[in-house]
Amino acid sequence: AGVEPLLMTQAEFAAYLKSFLGLLAIVDPFIAVPMFLALTPTATAQDRMRIARIAAIAVFCVLAVGLLGGGPVLEFFGISLSAFKVAGALLLLLSAVDSFNAAPGRQRQTPEEEAEAHSKHAVAVVPIATPLLAGPGAISMVIVFGQSHPGVKTLGQVAHLGMLLLVIAVVALITWLTLRAAQRVSVVLGITGMNVATRVGGLITAALAIEILASGLTGLFPGLKQ
């Protein structure tokens, strides 16, 4: 009996670590570095630091709203969690395919949003924070984690959401640090290095998407478990 709580704690830690790595892979701050530099060609170092800070805060806010509001929205529209898992997994797979190609992709940013970004100075929120970083795939992921994560049963809903908010905050912090050092990251890693990091993130995202898809399909079609 004395060993079970310790094992449970280790299982919870592993589950939240997996959530963190998965969310970091789909947000993928490295993919925003070239666009961040392209959208701020004449900005001073101080301006870029401010834009990076605003973008990171926006990423946290968008994902936090998705986490806290996803459940009520699904309930309001009568969408089952299993159906949403399937839809979210398909979005994640699309993001993973674009990551393999080391490209943002249309589900992250449409040509219209790209054109709008070049005509405005306020690029921190659109398109950098959303849809490039906190896009449909990332939002779908936090909604799924919020509703079907192992921590819901072991920690309780409130503590579980608090842990996921912490996960989102750490991802936003890493995003801020990456964008803040975008110039140095671009020089150190180069195009090849950033493409490799993006493709590794795409592989992790694809694996998570398949896992979520399988869970959603077995929920919709219980016979598949046999």
CSV table of N, CA, C and O in Angstrom, one decimal, residues 26-148:
chain,number,residue,atom,x,y,z
A,26,ILE,N,4.0,20.3,-31.2
A,26,ILE,CA,3.0,20.8,-32.2
A,26,ILE,C,3.0,22.3,-32.2
A,26,ILE,O,2.9,22.9,-33.3
A,27,VAL,N,3.4,23.0,-31.1
A,27,VAL,CA,3.5,24.5,-31.1
A,27,VAL,C,4.8,24.8,-32.0
A,27,VAL,O,4.8,25.7,-32.8
A,28,ASP,N,5.9,24.1,-31.7
A,28,ASP,CA,7.1,24.2,-32.5
A,28,ASP,C,7.6,25.6,-32.6
A,28,ASP,O,7.5,26.2,-33.7
A,29,PRO,N,8.2,26.2,-31.6
A,29,PRO,CA,8.7,27.6,-31.7
A,29,PRO,C,9.7,27.8,-32.9
A,29,PRO,O,9.8,28.9,-33.4
A,30,PHE,N,10.5,26.7,-33.2
A,30,PHE,CA,11.5,26.9,-34.2
A,30,PHE,C,10.9,27.2,-35.6
A,30,PHE,O,11.6,27.9,-36.4
A,31,ILE,N,9.7,26.7,-35.8
A,31,ILE,CA,9.1,27.0,-37.2
A,31,ILE,C,8.8,28.5,-37.3
A,31,ILE,O,8.6,29.0,-38.4
A,32,ALA,N,8.6,29.2,-36.2
A,32,ALA,CA,8.3,30.6,-36.2
A,32,ALA,C,9.5,31.5,-36.4
A,32,ALA,O,9.3,32.7,-36.7
A,33,VAL,N,10.7,31.0,-36.2
A,33,VAL,CA,11.9,31.8,-36.2
A,33,VAL,C,12.1,32.5,-37.5
A,33,VAL,O,12.3,33.7,-37.6
A,34,PRO,N,12.1,31.8,-38.7
A,34,PRO,CA,12.2,32.5,-40.0
A,34,PRO,C,11.2,33.5,-40.2
A,34,PRO,O,11.5,34.6,-40.7
A,35,MET,N,9.9,33.2,-39.9
A,35,MET,CA,8.9,34.2,-40.1
A,35,MET,C,9.0,35.4,-39.2
A,35,MET,O,8.8,36.5,-39.6
A,36,PHE,N,9.4,35.1,-37.9
A,36,PHE,CA,9.6,36.2,-37.0
A,36,PHE,C,10.7,37.2,-37.5
A,36,PHE,O,10.5,38.4,-37.4
A,37,LEU,N,11.7,36.7,-38.0
A,37,LEU,CA,12.8,37.5,-38.5
A,37,LEU,C,12.3,38.2,-39.8
A,37,LEU,O,12.7,39.4,-40.0
A,38,ALA,N,11.6,37.5,-40.6
A,38,ALA,CA,11.1,38.1,-41.9
A,38,ALA,C,10.1,39.2,-41.7
A,38,ALA,O,10.1,40.2,-42.4
A,39,LEU,N,9.3,39.1,-40.6
A,39,LEU,CA,8.3,40.1,-40.3
A,39,LEU,C,8.8,41.3,-39.5
A,39,LEU,O,8.1,42.3,-39.4
A,40,THR,N,10.0,41.2,-39.0
A,40,THR,CA,10.6,42.3,-38.2
A,40,THR,C,12.0,42.7,-38.8
A,40,THR,O,13.0,42.7,-38.0
A,41,PRO,N,12.1,42.9,-40.1
A,41,PRO,CA,13.4,43.2,-40.7
A,41,PRO,C,14.1,44.5,-40.2
A,41,PRO,O,15.3,44.6,-40.1
A,42,THR,N,13.2,45.5,-39.9
A,42,THR,CA,13.8,46.8,-39.5
A,42,THR,C,13.6,47.0,-38.0
A,42,THR,O,13.9,48.1,-37.5
A,43,ALA,N,13.1,46.1,-37.3
A,43,ALA,CA,12.9,46.2,-35.9
A,43,ALA,C,14.2,46.3,-35.1
A,43,ALA,O,15.1,45.6,-35.4
A,44,THR,N,14.2,47.0,-34.0
A,44,THR,CA,15.3,47.1,-33.1
A,44,THR,C,15.3,45.8,-32.2
A,44,THR,O,14.3,45.1,-32.2
A,45,ALA,N,16.4,45.6,-31.6
A,45,ALA,CA,16.5,44.4,-30.6
A,45,ALA,C,15.4,44.6,-29.6
A,45,ALA,O,14.8,43.6,-29.2
A,46,GLN,N,15.2,45.8,-29.1
A,46,GLN,CA,14.2,46.0,-28.0
A,46,GLN,C,12.8,45.7,-28.6
A,46,GLN,O,12.0,45.1,-27.9
A,47,ASP,N,12.5,46.2,-29.8
A,47,ASP,CA,11.2,45.9,-30.4
A,47,ASP,C,11.0,44.4,-30.6
A,47,ASP,O,9.9,43.9,-30.3
A,48,ARG,N,12.0,43.7,-31.0
A,48,ARG,CA,11.9,42.2,-31.2
A,48,ARG,C,11.6,41.5,-29.9
A,48,ARG,O,10.8,40.6,-29.8
A,49,MET,N,12.3,42.0,-28.8
A,49,MET,CA,12.0,41.4,-27.5
A,49,MET,C,10.6,41.6,-27.1
A,49,MET,O,10.0,40.7,-26.5
A,50,ARG,N,10.1,42.8,-27.4
A,50,ARG,CA,8.7,43.1,-27.0
A,50,ARG,C,7.7,42.3,-27.8
A,50,ARG,O,6.7,41.7,-27.3
A,51,ILE,N,8.0,42.1,-29.1
A,51,ILE,CA,7.1,41.3,-30.0
A,51,ILE,C,7.1,39.9,-29.5
A,51,ILE,O,6.1,39.2,-29.5
A,52,ALA,N,8.3,39.4,-29.1
A,52,ALA,CA,8.4,38.0,-28.7
A,52,ALA,C,7.7,37.8,-27.4
A,52,ALA,O,7.0,36.8,-27.2
A,53,ARG,N,7.7,38.8,-26.5
A,53,ARG,CA,7.0,38.7,-25.2
A,53,ARG,C,5.5,38.7,-25.5
A,53,ARG,O,4.7,37.8,-24.9
A,54,ILE,N,5.0,39.6,-26.3
A,54,ILE,CA,3.5,39.6,-26.6
A,54,ILE,C,3.1,38.3,-27.3
A,54,ILE,O,2.0,37.8,-27.0
A,55,ALA,N,3.9,37.8,-28.2
A,55,ALA,CA,3.6,36.5,-28.9
A,55,ALA,C,3.4,35.4,-27.9
A,55,ALA,O,2.5,34.6,-28.0
A,56,ALA,N,4.4,35.3,-27.0
A,56,ALA,CA,4.4,34.2,-26.0
A,56,ALA,C,3.1,34.3,-25.1
A,56,ALA,O,2.5,33.3,-24.7
A,57,ILE,N,2.8,35.5,-24.6
A,57,ILE,CA,1.6,35.7,-23.8
A,57,ILE,C,0.4,35.4,-24.6
A,57,ILE,O,-0.6,34.7,-24.0
A,58,ALA,N,0.3,35.7,-25.9
A,58,ALA,CA,-0.8,35.4,-26.7
A,58,ALA,C,-1.0,33.9,-26.9
A,58,ALA,O,-2.1,33.3,-26.8
A,59,VAL,N,0.2,33.2,-27.0
A,59,VAL,CA,0.1,31.7,-27.1
A,59,VAL,C,-0.5,31.1,-25.9
A,59,VAL,O,-1.3,30.2,-25.9
A,60,PHE,N,0.0,31.6,-24.7
A,60,PHE,CA,-0.6,31.1,-23.4
A,60,PHE,C,-2.1,31.3,-23.3
A,60,PHE,O,-2.8,30.5,-23.0
A,61,CYS,N,-2.5,32.6,-23.7
A,61,CYS,CA,-3.9,32.9,-23.5
A,61,CYS,C,-4.8,32.1,-24.5
A,61,CYS,O,-5.8,31.6,-24.0
A,62,VAL,N,-4.3,31.9,-25.7
A,62,VAL,CA,-5.1,31.2,-26.7
A,62,VAL,C,-5.3,29.7,-26.2
A,62,VAL,O,-6.4,29.1,-26.2
A,63,LEU,N,-4.2,29.1,-25.8
A,63,LEU,CA,-4.2,27.7,-25.4
A,63,LEU,C,-5.0,27.5,-24.1
A,63,LEU,O,-5.7,26.5,-23.9
A,64,ALA,N,-4.8,28.5,-23.2
A,64,ALA,CA,-5.5,28.4,-21.9
A,64,ALA,C,-7.0,28.5,-22.1
A,64,ALA,O,-7.8,27.8,-21.4
A,65,VAL,N,-7.4,29.4,-23.0
A,65,VAL,CA,-8.9,29.5,-23.3
A,65,VAL,C,-9.4,28.2,-23.9
A,65,VAL,O,-10.5,27.7,-23.6
A,66,GLY,N,-8.6,27.6,-24.8
A,66,GLY,CA,-9.0,26.3,-25.4
A,66,GLY,C,-9.1,25.3,-24.3
A,66,GLY,O,-10.1,24.4,-24.4
A,67,LEU,N,-8.2,25.2,-23.4
A,67,LEU,CA,-8.2,24.2,-22.3
A,67,LEU,C,-9.4,24.4,-21.4
A,67,LEU,O,-10.1,23.4,-21.2
A,68,LEU,N,-9.7,25.6,-21.0
A,68,LEU,CA,-10.7,25.8,-20.0
A,68,LEU,C,-12.1,25.9,-20.6
A,68,LEU,O,-13.1,25.5,-20.0
A,69,GLY,N,-12.2,26.3,-21.9
A,69,GLY,CA,-13.5,26.5,-22.6
A,69,GLY,C,-13.8,25.3,-23.5
A,69,GLY,O,-15.0,25.3,-24.0
A,70,GLY,N,-12.9,24.4,-23.8
A,70,GLY,CA,-13.1,23.4,-24.7
A,70,GLY,C,-14.2,22.4,-24.3
A,70,GLY,O,-15.1,22.1,-25.1
A,71,GLY,N,-14.2,22.0,-23.0
A,71,GLY,CA,-15.2,21.1,-22.5
A,71,GLY,C,-16.6,21.7,-22.6
A,71,GLY,O,-17.5,21.0,-23.2
A,72,PRO,N,-16.9,22.9,-22.1
A,72,PRO,CA,-18.2,23.5,-22.2
A,72,PRO,C,-18.7,23.6,-23.7
A,72,PRO,O,-19.9,23.5,-24.0
A,73,VAL,N,-17.8,24.0,-24.6
A,73,VAL,CA,-18.1,24.1,-26.0
A,73,VAL,C,-18.6,22.8,-26.6
A,73,VAL,O,-19.6,22.7,-27.3
A,74,LEU,N,-17.8,21.7,-26.3
A,74,LEU,CA,-18.2,20.4,-26.8
A,74,LEU,C,-19.6,20.0,-26.3
A,74,LEU,O,-20.4,19.5,-27.0
A,75,GLU,N,-19.8,20.3,-25.0
A,75,GLU,CA,-21.1,19.9,-24.4
A,75,GLU,C,-22.2,20.8,-25.0
A,75,GLU,O,-23.3,20.2,-25.2
A,76,PHE,N,-22.0,22.0,-25.2
A,76,PHE,CA,-23.0,22.9,-25.8
A,76,PHE,C,-23.4,22.4,-27.2
A,76,PHE,O,-24.6,22.4,-27.5
A,77,PHE,N,-22.5,22.0,-28.0
A,77,PHE,CA,-22.8,21.6,-29.3
A,77,PHE,C,-23.1,20.1,-29.4
A,77,PHE,O,-23.4,19.6,-30.5
A,78,GLY,N,-23.1,19.4,-28.3
A,78,GLY,CA,-23.4,18.0,-28.3
A,78,GLY,C,-22.4,17.1,-29.0
A,78,GLY,O,-22.7,16.1,-29.6
A,79,ILE,N,-21.1,17.5,-29.0
A,79,ILE,CA,-20.1,16.8,-29.7
A,79,ILE,C,-19.4,15.8,-28.7
A,79,ILE,O,-19.0,16.3,-27.6
A,80,SER,N,-19.4,14.5,-29.0
A,80,SER,CA,-18.8,13.6,-28.1
A,80,SER,C,-17.2,13.8,-28.1
A,80,SER,O,-16.7,14.2,-29.1
A,81,LEU,N,-16.6,13.4,-27.0
A,81,LEU,CA,-15.2,13.5,-26.9
A,81,LEU,C,-14.5,12.6,-27.9
A,81,LEU,O,-13.5,13.0,-28.5
A,82,SER,N,-15.1,11.4,-28.1
A,82,SER,CA,-14.5,10.5,-29.1
A,82,SER,C,-14.5,11.1,-30.5
A,82,SER,O,-13.5,11.0,-31.2
A,83,ALA,N,-15.6,11.7,-30.9
A,83,ALA,CA,-15.6,12.4,-32.2
A,83,ALA,C,-14.6,13.5,-32.3
A,83,ALA,O,-14.0,13.7,-33.4
A,84,PHE,N,-14.5,14.3,-31.3
A,84,PHE,CA,-13.5,15.4,-31.3
A,84,PHE,C,-12.1,14.9,-31.3
A,84,PHE,O,-11.2,15.5,-32.0
A,85,LYS,N,-11.8,13.7,-30.7
A,85,LYS,CA,-10.5,13.1,-30.7
A,85,LYS,C,-10.1,12.8,-32.2
A,85,LYS,O,-9.0,13.1,-32.6
A,86,VAL,N,-11.1,12.2,-32.9
A,86,VAL,CA,-10.8,11.9,-34.3
A,86,VAL,C,-10.6,13.1,-35.1
A,86,VAL,O,-9.6,13.1,-35.9
A,87,ALA,N,-11.4,14.1,-35.0
A,87,ALA,CA,-11.2,15.4,-35.7
A,87,ALA,C,-9.9,16.0,-35.3
A,87,ALA,O,-9.1,16.5,-36.2
A,88,GLY,N,-9.6,16.1,-34.1
A,88,GLY,CA,-8.3,16.7,-33.6
A,88,GLY,C,-7.1,15.9,-34.1
A,88,GLY,O,-6.1,16.5,-34.5
A,89,ALA,N,-7.2,14.6,-34.1
A,89,ALA,CA,-6.1,13.8,-34.6
A,89,ALA,C,-5.8,14.0,-36.1
A,89,ALA,O,-4.7,14.1,-36.5
A,90,LEU,N,-6.9,14.2,-36.8
A,90,LEU,CA,-6.7,14.5,-38.3
A,90,LEU,C,-6.0,15.8,-38.5
A,90,LEU,O,-5.1,16.0,-39.3
A,91,LEU,N,-6.3,16.8,-37.7
A,91,LEU,CA,-5.6,18.1,-37.7
A,91,LEU,C,-4.2,18.0,-37.3
A,91,LEU,O,-3.3,18.6,-38.0
A,92,LEU,N,-3.9,17.2,-36.3
A,92,LEU,CA,-2.5,17.0,-35.9
A,92,LEU,C,-1.7,16.3,-37.0
A,92,LEU,O,-0.6,16.6,-37.2
A,93,LEU,N,-2.4,15.3,-37.7
A,93,LEU,CA,-1.7,14.6,-38.7
A,93,LEU,C,-1.3,15.6,-39.9
A,93,LEU,O,-0.2,15.5,-40.5
A,94,LEU,N,-2.2,16.5,-40.2
A,94,LEU,CA,-1.9,17.5,-41.2
A,94,LEU,C,-0.8,18.4,-40.8
A,94,LEU,O,0.1,18.7,-41.6
A,95,SER,N,-0.7,18.8,-39.5
A,95,SER,CA,0.4,19.6,-39.0
A,95,SER,C,1.7,18.8,-39.1
A,95,SER,O,2.7,19.4,-39.4
A,96,ALA,N,1.6,17.5,-38.7
A,96,ALA,CA,2.8,16.7,-38.8
A,96,ALA,C,3.3,16.6,-40.2
A,96,ALA,O,4.6,16.6,-40.4
A,97,VAL,N,2.5,16.4,-41.2
A,97,VAL,CA,2.9,16.3,-42.6
A,97,VAL,C,3.6,17.6,-43.0
A,97,VAL,O,4.7,17.6,-43.6
A,98,ASP,N,3.1,18.8,-42.6
A,98,ASP,CA,3.7,20.0,-42.9
A,98,ASP,C,5.1,20.2,-42.2
A,98,ASP,O,6.0,20.7,-42.7
A,99,SER,N,5.1,19.6,-41.0
A,99,SER,CA,6.4,19.7,-40.3
A,99,SER,C,7.5,18.8,-41.0
A,99,SER,O,8.6,19.2,-41.0
A,100,PHE,N,7.1,17.7,-41.5
A,100,PHE,CA,8.0,16.8,-42.3
A,100,PHE,C,8.6,17.6,-43.5
A,100,PHE,O,9.7,17.4,-43.9
A,101,ASN,N,7.7,18.5,-44.0
A,101,ASN,CA,8.2,19.3,-45.2
A,101,ASN,C,8.8,20.6,-44.7
A,101,ASN,O,9.2,21.4,-45.5
A,102,ALA,N,8.9,20.8,-43.4
A,102,ALA,CA,9.5,22.0,-42.8
A,102,ALA,C,8.8,23.2,-43.3
A,102,ALA,O,9.5,24.2,-43.6
A,103,ALA,N,7.5,23.2,-43.4
A,103,ALA,CA,6.7,24.3,-43.8
A,103,ALA,C,5.6,24.6,-42.9
A,103,ALA,O,5.0,23.7,-42.3
A,104,PRO,N,5.2,25.9,-42.7
A,104,PRO,CA,4.0,26.2,-41.8
A,104,PRO,C,2.7,25.5,-42.2
A,104,PRO,O,2.0,25.0,-41.4
A,105,GLY,N,2.4,25.5,-43.5
A,105,GLY,CA,1.2,24.9,-44.0
A,105,GLY,C,0.0,25.8,-43.9
A,105,GLY,O,-0.1,26.7,-43.1
A,106,ARG,N,-1.1,25.5,-44.7
A,106,ARG,CA,-2.3,26.3,-44.7
A,106,ARG,C,-3.1,26.3,-43.4
A,106,ARG,O,-3.7,27.2,-43.0
A,107,GLN,N,-3.0,25.1,-42.7
A,107,GLN,CA,-3.8,25.0,-41.5
A,107,GLN,C,-3.2,25.9,-40.4
A,107,GLN,O,-3.9,26.2,-39.4
A,108,ARG,N,-1.9,26.2,-40.5
A,108,ARG,CA,-1.3,27.2,-39.6
A,108,ARG,C,-1.5,28.6,-40.0
A,108,ARG,O,-1.8,29.5,-39.2
A,109,GLN,N,-1.4,28.8,-41.3
A,109,GLN,CA,-1.5,30.2,-41.8
A,109,GLN,C,-2.0,30.2,-43.3
A,109,GLN,O,-1.3,29.6,-44.1
A,110,THR,N,-3.0,30.9,-43.6
A,110,THR,CA,-3.5,31.0,-44.9
A,110,THR,C,-2.8,32.1,-45.7
A,110,THR,O,-2.2,33.0,-45.0
A,111,PRO,N,-2.8,32.1,-47.0
A,111,PRO,CA,-2.2,33.2,-47.8
A,111,PRO,C,-2.8,34.6,-47.4
A,111,PRO,O,-2.1,35.6,-47.4
A,112,GLU,N,-4.1,34.6,-47.1
A,112,GLU,CA,-4.7,35.9,-46.8
A,112,GLU,C,-4.1,36.4,-45.5
A,112,GLU,O,-3.9,37.6,-45.3
A,113,GLU,N,-3.9,35.5,-44.5
A,113,GLU,CA,-3.3,36.0,-43.2
A,113,GLU,C,-1.9,36.4,-43.4
A,113,GLU,O,-1.4,37.3,-42.8
A,114,GLU,N,-1.1,35.7,-44.3
A,114,GLU,CA,0.2,36.1,-44.6
A,114,GLU,C,0.3,37.5,-45.2
A,114,GLU,O,1.1,38.3,-44.8
A,115,ALA,N,-0.6,37.8,-46.1
A,115,ALA,CA,-0.7,39.1,-46.8
A,115,ALA,C,-1.0,40.2,-45.7
A,115,ALA,O,-0.4,41.3,-45.8
A,116,GLU,N,-1.9,39.8,-44.8
A,116,GLU,CA,-2.3,40.8,-43.8
A,116,GLU,C,-1.2,41.1,-42.9
A,116,GLU,O,-1.0,42.2,-42.5
A,117,ALA,N,-0.4,40.1,-42.6
A,117,ALA,CA,0.7,40.3,-41.7
A,117,ALA,C,1.7,41.3,-42.2
A,117,ALA,O,2.3,42.1,-41.4
A,118,HIS,N,2.0,41.3,-43.5
A,118,HIS,CA,3.0,42.2,-44.1
A,118,HIS,C,2.5,43.6,-44.1
A,118,HIS,O,3.2,44.5,-44.4
A,119,SER,N,1.2,43.8,-43.9
A,119,SER,CA,0.6,45.1,-44.0
A,119,SER,C,0.4,45.8,-42.7
A,119,SER,O,-0.1,46.9,-42.6
A,120,LYS,N,0.8,45.1,-41.6
A,120,LYS,CA,0.6,45.6,-40.3
A,120,LYS,C,1.8,45.5,-39.5
A,120,LYS,O,2.7,44.6,-39.7
A,121,HIS,N,2.0,46.3,-38.4
A,121,HIS,CA,3.1,46.2,-37.5
A,121,HIS,C,2.8,45.2,-36.4
A,121,HIS,O,3.7,44.7,-35.8
A,122,ALA,N,1.6,45.1,-36.1
A,122,ALA,CA,1.2,44.2,-34.9
A,122,ALA,C,1.2,42.7,-35.4
A,122,ALA,O,0.2,42.1,-35.7
A,123,VAL,N,2.4,42.1,-35.5
A,123,VAL,CA,2.5,40.8,-36.0
A,123,VAL,C,2.7,39.8,-34.8
A,123,VAL,O,2.7,38.6,-35.0
A,124,ALA,N,2.8,40.2,-33.6
A,124,ALA,CA,3.0,39.3,-32.5
A,124,ALA,C,1.8,38.4,-32.3
A,124,ALA,O,2.1,37.2,-32.1
A,125,VAL,N,0.6,38.9,-32.3
A,125,VAL,CA,-0.6,38.1,-32.1
A,125,VAL,C,-0.9,37.3,-33.4
A,125,VAL,O,-1.2,36.1,-33.4
A,126,VAL,N,-1.1,38.1,-34.5
A,126,VAL,CA,-1.4,37.5,-35.8
A,126,VAL,C,-0.3,38.0,-36.8
A,126,VAL,O,-0.1,39.2,-36.9
A,127,PRO,N,0.4,37.1,-37.4
A,127,PRO,CA,0.2,35.6,-37.5
A,127,PRO,C,1.1,34.8,-36.6
A,127,PRO,O,1.0,33.5,-36.6
A,128,ILE,N,2.0,35.4,-35.8
A,128,ILE,CA,3.0,34.6,-35.1
A,128,ILE,C,2.4,33.7,-34.0
A,128,ILE,O,2.5,32.5,-34.0
A,129,ALA,N,1.6,34.4,-33.1
A,129,ALA,CA,1.0,33.6,-32.0
A,129,ALA,C,0.0,32.7,-32.5
A,129,ALA,O,-0.1,31.5,-32.2
A,130,THR,N,-0.9,33.2,-33.3
A,130,THR,CA,-2.0,32.4,-33.9
A,130,THR,C,-2.2,33.0,-35.3
A,130,THR,O,-2.3,34.2,-35.5
A,131,PRO,N,-2.3,32.1,-36.3
A,131,PRO,CA,-2.4,30.7,-36.2
A,131,PRO,C,-1.1,29.9,-36.3
A,131,PRO,O,-1.1,28.7,-36.3
A,132,LEU,N,0.1,30.6,-36.4
A,132,LEU,CA,1.3,29.9,-36.7
A,132,LEU,C,1.7,28.9,-35.5
A,132,LEU,O,2.1,27.8,-35.7
A,133,LEU,N,1.7,29.5,-34.3
A,133,LEU,CA,2.1,28.7,-33.1
A,133,LEU,C,0.9,28.0,-32.5
A,133,LEU,O,0.8,26.8,-32.4
A,134,ALA,N,0.0,28.8,-31.9
A,134,ALA,CA,-1.2,28.2,-31.3
A,134,ALA,C,-2.3,28.1,-32.3
A,134,ALA,O,-3.3,28.8,-32.3
A,135,GLY,N,-2.2,27.1,-33.2
A,135,GLY,CA,-3.1,26.9,-34.3
A,135,GLY,C,-4.2,25.9,-33.9
A,135,GLY,O,-4.3,25.5,-32.8
A,136,PRO,N,-5.0,25.5,-34.9
A,136,PRO,CA,-6.0,24.5,-34.6
A,136,PRO,C,-5.5,23.2,-34.1
A,136,PRO,O,-6.2,22.6,-33.2
A,137,GLY,N,-4.4,22.7,-34.5
A,137,GLY,CA,-3.8,21.5,-34.0
A,137,GLY,C,-3.5,21.6,-32.5
A,137,GLY,O,-3.8,20.7,-31.7
A,138,ALA,N,-2.8,22.7,-32.1
A,138,ALA,CA,-2.5,22.9,-30.7
A,138,ALA,C,-3.7,23.0,-29.8
A,138,ALA,O,-3.8,22.5,-28.7
A,139,ILE,N,-4.7,23.8,-30.3
A,139,ILE,CA,-5.9,24.0,-29.6
A,139,ILE,C,-6.7,22.7,-29.4
A,139,ILE,O,-7.2,22.4,-28.3
A,140,SER,N,-6.7,21.9,-30.4
A,140,SER,CA,-7.4,20.6,-30.3
A,140,SER,C,-6.7,19.7,-29.3
A,140,SER,O,-7.3,19.0,-28.6
A,141,MET,N,-5.4,19.8,-29.3
A,141,MET,CA,-4.6,18.9,-28.4
A,141,MET,C,-4.9,19.3,-26.9
A,141,MET,O,-5.1,18.4,-26.1
A,142,VAL,N,-4.9,20.5,-26.6
A,142,VAL,CA,-5.2,20.9,-25.2
A,142,VAL,C,-6.6,20.6,-24.8
A,142,VAL,O,-6.8,20.2,-23.6
A,143,ILE,N,-7.5,20.7,-25.7
A,143,ILE,CA,-8.9,20.3,-25.4
A,143,ILE,C,-9.0,18.8,-25.1
A,143,ILE,O,-9.6,18.4,-24.1
A,144,VAL,N,-8.3,18.0,-25.9
A,144,VAL,CA,-8.3,16.5,-25.7
A,144,VAL,C,-7.6,16.2,-24.3
A,144,VAL,O,-8.1,15.4,-23.5
A,145,PHE,N,-6.5,16.8,-24.1
A,145,PHE,CA,-5.8,16.6,-22.8
A,145,PHE,C,-6.6,17.0,-21.6
A,145,PHE,O,-6.6,16.4,-20.6
A,146,GLY,N,-7.4,18.1,-21.8
A,146,GLY,CA,-8.2,18.6,-20.7
A,146,GLY,C,-9.3,17.7,-20.3
A,146,GLY,O,-9.7,17.6,-19.2
A,147,GLN,N,-9.8,16.9,-21.3
A,147,GLN,CA,-11.0,16.1,-21.1
A,147,GLN,C,-10.7,14.6,-20.8
A,147,GLN,O,-11.4,13.9,-20.1
A,148,SER,N,-9.5,14.1,-21.3
A,148,SER,CA,-9.3,12.7,-21.3
A,148,SER,C,-7.9,12.3,-20.7
A,148,SER,O,-7.5,11.1,-20.9
